[in-house]
Amino acid sequence: MHSQYRRTNRTTRRSARRLTSLGIAAALGAGLLSGCAGDDDSTAANGKTEVTVGLFGTFGFKEAGLYDEYERLHPDVVIKENVTAQNADYYPALLNHLTAGAGLQDIQAVEVGNIKEVATLQADKFVDLSDAAGVKKENWLDWKWEQATTDDGKVIGLGTDTGPMAVCYRKDLFEKAGLPTDRKKVSDLWADDWAKYVDAGETYAENAPSGTSFMDSAAGLYNGAVSSHAERYYDESGELVYQDSEAVETSWDLAMRAAEGKLSAKLQQFTPAWDQAYANGDFATVVCPAWMLGYIESKAGRKNADTWDVADAPRPGNWGGSFLAVPENAKNREEAVKLAAWLTAPEQQAKLFQKRGSFPSSQAAFALPEVEEATHGYYGDAPTGKIFTEAAKGVPVQILGPKDQIVAETLAEGIRQVEQQGKSPEEGWDSAVKSIDNALG
C-alpha cells in the first residue's frame, strides 16, 4: 500500500508539471482546482491512507455512519468527503478535471442523467469495476447495471441508489373530494395507465377542497409518465428521437391536459413556493420517488403527519439515482475500488435506506429486513419497502443518451411556459425544441 502511494504521488507531480507547462491549470482557474485530491497529499497527518470521495448533494454515507464503520474495519484508512451542493456545478467541474487529468477525487459520484455520457465519452478514464473484489453483477437490478456498462462490457460505475416512483397523496383532501383514501383503492384508481391519474384529477376537481389542486405540477406528471417508458429521448442506435418519441408525445399530452384543465398548482419543484405549498396543503398528490419521502416530511411538517400516504404509481418508472466511479489516475485507486465496492454492497445499501431513505439499486438488498420490513410512520405506516421494491422490479431498461438531462429539463421548462405563462401547447413545445437545438448545437 505504501509503495503504491509513493508511485502515485510521483505521477501526480509529473502531471502537475505538465499541466503548468501547457497553461491548462491557469485556464481551469485556481478555484476549480482548489481543495481537490489531485493537489493534496493522500496520506493523512496520522499516517493513514486518505481516500477522497467527491459527491454532489447529500448521499448520506457519512450521516448513516458508513464511513465510521468502514474506518473501524480498515484502521489504516481515513475517508475524506468533498461535497458540491448541486450537480449542475459538480458535473462540469468533473469533466474539466477528467480533461486535465488532475484534480480528481479517488471516488467520483456520477448522476444517472450523466452516466451515459461518461460511459460513452469518458470510459477510458475510469476503472472497470465489473470484476472488483466483492462486486457481483447479480446483486444489482439489471437496468441499473446496464446504465453504467459500456458497449464493450466495461462497468465504469457501481450503482448506489435508485428512484422507483410512487404517488404520495393527502388522505384528508381525497376524503373531502369524495375519492377513496385507502392506499390499495387509491392505487386501483389509476392502475396501469397515467391517463387514469389525470382522470382522477378531473374527478377531484369537481369537488376539490377550496384553494387546493390535484397535483403539484404538470411537469411532475410529465416526468413520472415519460419515465415509465424504455425509449424516450434516444433510440437504441443512439440517435436523438425525442421529437418522434411516442413516450414523449403521450406524456406531453397528459401534461397539457392537466395544465389546461387546471389540475395543478402550477408550481416548479424544488423551489421555495413548492416547499411552502406542502406546509399549506395546497395540493393533493405528487409523484414521489423513494428519496422524496423525507423531503416531503421536512416541508409539510409534523402538523401534517398522517395526512399523507403512499400509493403505487400508475406504471413503474425511475427518477434519479447515482453511481460511484473510480478514475484510472486516482491517487489511491486500489483502496478506492475497495471502498466503492463496500459502500454499494447490499448490506450497506440496506442500511442507507433504513437511515436515510435512499432506495437500493441492489436487488440483493430487497430481502434484507431493513428494506423488506420497512414502513414509514409519517405516511400512516405505509409499507414503503414493499411499495418501492415492487416499483423497482418493474422499471423498464431505459435507453439513456448523453444529453438526457438537457432534453428533460428543457421540455419541463416548455411545460411550465404553458402552465404558468399561459402559452399554448404548441408554443410551449416549439420553445422547448428551439432551446434544445440551441443547447445541443
mmCIF file of N, CA, C and O in Angstrom, residues 279-320:
data_model
loop_
_atom_site.group_PDB
_atom_site.id
_atom_site.type_symbol
_atom_site.label_atom_id
_atom_site.label_comp_id
_atom_site.label_asym_id
_atom_site.label_seq_id
_atom_site.Cartn_x
_atom_site.Cartn_y
_atom_site.Cartn_z
ATOM 1 N N ALA A 279 -46.475 22.815 3.250
ATOM 2 C CA ALA A 279 -46.906 23.246 4.581
ATOM 3 C C ALA A 279 -48.342 23.738 4.569
ATOM 4 O O ALA A 279 -49.100 23.522 5.525
ATOM 5 N N ASN A 280 -48.732 24.373 3.472
ATOM 6 C CA ASN A 280 -50.090 24.927 3.365
ATOM 7 C C ASN A 280 -51.134 23.883 2.987
ATOM 8 O O ASN A 280 -52.329 24.139 3.138
ATOM 9 N N GLY A 281 -50.692 22.756 2.463
ATOM 10 C CA GLY A 281 -51.650 21.762 1.970
ATOM 11 C C GLY A 281 -52.344 22.209 0.709
ATOM 12 O O GLY A 281 -53.549 22.022 0.551
ATOM 13 N N ASP A 282 -51.572 22.777 -0.239
ATOM 14 C CA ASP A 282 -52.165 23.368 -1.442
ATOM 15 C C ASP A 282 -52.458 22.363 -2.544
ATOM 16 O O ASP A 282 -53.153 22.690 -3.505
ATOM 17 N N PHE A 283 -51.881 21.169 -2.462
ATOM 18 C CA PHE A 283 -52.156 20.169 -3.496
ATOM 19 C C PHE A 283 -52.273 18.789 -2.852
ATOM 20 O O PHE A 283 -51.788 18.556 -1.740
ATOM 21 N N ALA A 284 -52.933 17.879 -3.595
ATOM 22 C CA ALA A 284 -53.295 16.585 -3.004
ATOM 23 C C ALA A 284 -52.378 15.443 -3.394
ATOM 24 O O ALA A 284 -52.359 14.418 -2.716
ATOM 25 N N THR A 285 -51.651 15.582 -4.513
ATOM 26 C CA THR A 285 -50.779 14.475 -4.943
ATOM 27 C C THR A 285 -49.466 15.024 -5.498
ATOM 28 O O THR A 285 -49.400 16.158 -5.996
ATOM 29 N N VAL A 286 -48.461 14.168 -5.432
ATOM 30 C CA VAL A 286 -47.181 14.464 -6.072
ATOM 31 C C VAL A 286 -46.545 13.129 -6.426
ATOM 32 O O VAL A 286 -46.616 12.168 -5.647
ATOM 33 N N VAL A 287 -45.974 13.043 -7.617
ATOM 34 C CA VAL A 287 -45.237 11.835 -7.996
ATOM 35 C C VAL A 287 -43.962 11.807 -7.169
ATOM 36 O O VAL A 287 -43.161 12.744 -7.220
ATOM 37 N N CYS A 288 -43.773 10.709 -6.405
ATOM 38 C CA CYS A 288 -42.699 10.725 -5.410
ATOM 39 C C CYS A 288 -41.819 9.484 -5.504
ATOM 40 O O CYS A 288 -42.258 8.376 -5.233
ATOM 41 N N PRO A 289 -40.563 9.652 -5.893
ATOM 42 C CA PRO A 289 -39.606 8.556 -5.727
ATOM 43 C C PRO A 289 -39.298 8.375 -4.242
ATOM 44 O O PRO A 289 -39.621 9.236 -3.411
ATOM 45 N N ALA A 290 -38.670 7.265 -3.912
ATOM 46 C CA ALA A 290 -38.424 6.939 -2.501
ATOM 47 C C ALA A 290 -37.651 8.044 -1.794
ATOM 48 O O ALA A 290 -37.932 8.372 -0.635
ATOM 49 N N TRP A 291 -36.696 8.642 -2.498
ATOM 50 C CA TRP A 291 -35.846 9.640 -1.852
ATOM 51 C C TRP A 291 -36.602 10.926 -1.521
ATOM 52 O O TRP A 291 -36.099 11.771 -0.775
ATOM 53 N N MET A 292 -37.823 11.088 -2.046
ATOM 54 C CA MET A 292 -38.548 12.319 -1.797
ATOM 55 C C MET A 292 -39.364 12.269 -0.498
ATOM 56 O O MET A 292 -39.829 13.304 -0.013
ATOM 57 N N LEU A 293 -39.555 11.092 0.081
ATOM 58 C CA LEU A 293 -40.415 10.984 1.258
ATOM 59 C C LEU A 293 -39.907 11.848 2.412
ATOM 60 O O LEU A 293 -40.682 12.533 3.092
ATOM 61 N N GLY A 294 -38.615 11.787 2.649
ATOM 62 C CA GLY A 294 -38.051 12.600 3.722
ATOM 63 C C GLY A 294 -38.182 14.092 3.434
ATOM 64 O O GLY A 294 -38.402 14.894 4.348
ATOM 65 N N TYR A 295 -38.050 14.452 2.154
ATOM 66 C CA TYR A 295 -38.180 15.860 1.757
ATOM 67 C C TYR A 295 -39.597 16.360 2.038
ATOM 68 O O TYR A 295 -39.789 17.440 2.608
ATOM 69 N N ILE A 296 -40.587 15.574 1.637
ATOM 70 C CA ILE A 296 -41.977 15.974 1.879
ATOM 71 C C ILE A 296 -42.233 16.141 3.373
ATOM 72 O O ILE A 296 -42.850 17.118 3.810
ATOM 73 N N GLU A 297 -41.756 15.171 4.135
ATOM 74 C CA GLU A 297 -41.958 15.236 5.588
ATOM 75 C C GLU A 297 -41.357 16.514 6.176
ATOM 76 O O GLU A 297 -41.987 17.181 7.014
ATOM 77 N N SER A 298 -40.165 16.865 5.699
ATOM 78 C CA SER A 298 -39.499 18.046 6.248
ATOM 79 C C SER A 298 -40.233 19.330 5.886
ATOM 80 O O SER A 298 -40.251 20.284 6.672
ATOM 81 N N LYS A 299 -40.844 19.378 4.712
ATOM 82 C CA LYS A 299 -41.527 20.600 4.279
ATOM 83 C C LYS A 299 -42.973 20.672 4.780
ATOM 84 O O LYS A 299 -43.473 21.752 5.096
ATOM 85 N N ALA A 300 -43.659 19.546 4.828
ATOM 86 C CA ALA A 300 -45.046 19.537 5.296
ATOM 87 C C ALA A 300 -45.120 19.680 6.811
ATOM 88 O O ALA A 300 -46.092 20.224 7.345
ATOM 89 N N GLY A 301 -44.121 19.181 7.482
ATOM 90 C CA GLY A 301 -44.045 19.389 8.930
ATOM 91 C C GLY A 301 -44.883 18.415 9.743
ATOM 92 O O GLY A 301 -45.707 17.661 9.211
ATOM 93 N N ARG A 302 -44.671 18.442 11.061
ATOM 94 C CA ARG A 302 -45.344 17.497 11.941
ATOM 95 C C ARG A 302 -46.858 17.713 11.963
ATOM 96 O O ARG A 302 -47.620 16.778 12.210
ATOM 97 N N LYS A 303 -47.289 18.931 11.717
ATOM 98 C CA LYS A 303 -48.739 19.184 11.758
ATOM 99 C C LYS A 303 -49.482 18.384 10.691
ATOM 100 O O LYS A 303 -50.704 18.182 10.803
ATOM 101 N N ASN A 304 -48.780 17.953 9.653
ATOM 102 C CA ASN A 304 -49.407 17.190 8.584
ATOM 103 C C ASN A 304 -49.080 15.703 8.643
ATOM 104 O O ASN A 304 -49.333 14.966 7.681
ATOM 105 N N ALA A 305 -48.509 15.265 9.767
ATOM 106 C CA ALA A 305 -48.206 13.841 9.923
ATOM 107 C C ALA A 305 -49.492 13.035 9.813
ATOM 108 O O ALA A 305 -50.540 13.428 10.338
ATOM 109 N N ASP A 306 -49.410 11.942 9.090
ATOM 110 C CA ASP A 306 -50.517 11.003 8.876
ATOM 111 C C ASP A 306 -51.630 11.565 7.995
ATOM 112 O O ASP A 306 -52.676 10.928 7.849
ATOM 113 N N THR A 307 -51.436 12.754 7.439
ATOM 114 C CA THR A 307 -52.367 13.179 6.391
ATOM 115 C C THR A 307 -51.903 12.643 5.034
ATOM 116 O O THR A 307 -52.700 12.495 4.114
ATOM 117 N N TRP A 308 -50.600 12.360 4.915
ATOM 118 C CA TRP A 308 -50.039 11.835 3.676
ATOM 119 C C TRP A 308 -50.024 10.311 3.694
ATOM 120 O O TRP A 308 -49.907 9.690 4.751
ATOM 121 N N ASP A 309 -50.094 9.723 2.521
ATOM 122 C CA ASP A 309 -49.933 8.274 2.366
ATOM 123 C C ASP A 309 -49.231 8.026 1.032
ATOM 124 O O ASP A 309 -48.944 8.987 0.290
ATOM 125 N N VAL A 310 -48.930 6.768 0.747
ATOM 126 C CA VAL A 310 -48.173 6.412 -0.455
ATOM 127 C C VAL A 310 -48.915 5.328 -1.229
ATOM 128 O O VAL A 310 -49.196 4.257 -0.674
ATOM 129 N N ALA A 311 -49.234 5.611 -2.475
ATOM 130 C CA ALA A 311 -49.893 4.626 -3.363
ATOM 131 C C ALA A 311 -48.949 4.261 -4.504
ATOM 132 O O ALA A 311 -47.965 4.960 -4.760
ATOM 133 N N ASP A 312 -49.268 3.162 -5.166
ATOM 134 C CA ASP A 312 -48.470 2.776 -6.330
ATOM 135 C C ASP A 312 -48.605 3.834 -7.424
ATOM 136 O O ASP A 312 -49.665 4.452 -7.587
ATOM 137 N N ALA A 313 -47.547 3.996 -8.195
ATOM 138 C CA ALA A 313 -47.633 4.823 -9.397
ATOM 139 C C ALA A 313 -48.418 4.060 -10.455
ATOM 140 O O ALA A 313 -48.498 2.827 -10.419
ATOM 141 N N PRO A 314 -49.021 4.755 -11.414
ATOM 142 C CA PRO A 314 -49.754 4.048 -12.475
ATOM 143 C C PRO A 314 -48.905 2.996 -13.185
ATOM 144 O O PRO A 314 -49.360 1.886 -13.431
ATOM 145 N N ARG A 315 -47.679 3.371 -13.504
ATOM 146 C CA ARG A 315 -46.741 2.423 -14.119
ATOM 147 C C ARG A 315 -45.369 2.660 -13.509
ATOM 148 O O ARG A 315 -45.019 3.803 -13.185
ATOM 149 N N PRO A 316 -44.569 1.595 -13.358
ATOM 150 C CA PRO A 316 -43.255 1.775 -12.736
ATOM 151 C C PRO A 316 -42.346 2.672 -13.574
ATOM 152 O O PRO A 316 -42.327 2.587 -14.801
ATOM 153 N N GLY A 317 -41.609 3.491 -12.888
ATOM 154 C CA GLY A 317 -40.629 4.351 -13.536
ATOM 155 C C GLY A 317 -39.558 4.731 -12.549
ATOM 156 O O GLY A 317 -39.733 4.547 -11.334
ATOM 157 N N ASN A 318 -38.482 5.257 -13.054
ATOM 158 C CA ASN A 318 -37.378 5.628 -12.175
ATOM 159 C C ASN A 318 -37.044 7.096 -12.325
ATOM 160 O O ASN A 318 -37.032 7.641 -13.421
ATOM 161 N N TRP A 319 -36.775 7.739 -11.196
ATOM 162 C CA TRP A 319 -36.372 9.147 -11.183
ATOM 163 C C TRP A 319 -35.162 9.268 -10.245
ATOM 164 O O TRP A 319 -35.290 9.217 -9.050
ATOM 165 N N GLY A 320 -34.016 9.413 -10.865
ATOM 166 C CA GLY A 320 -32.821 9.659 -10.077
ATOM 167 C C GLY A 320 -32.019 8.405 -9.787
ATOM 168 O O GLY A 320 -32.307 7.314 -10.268
#
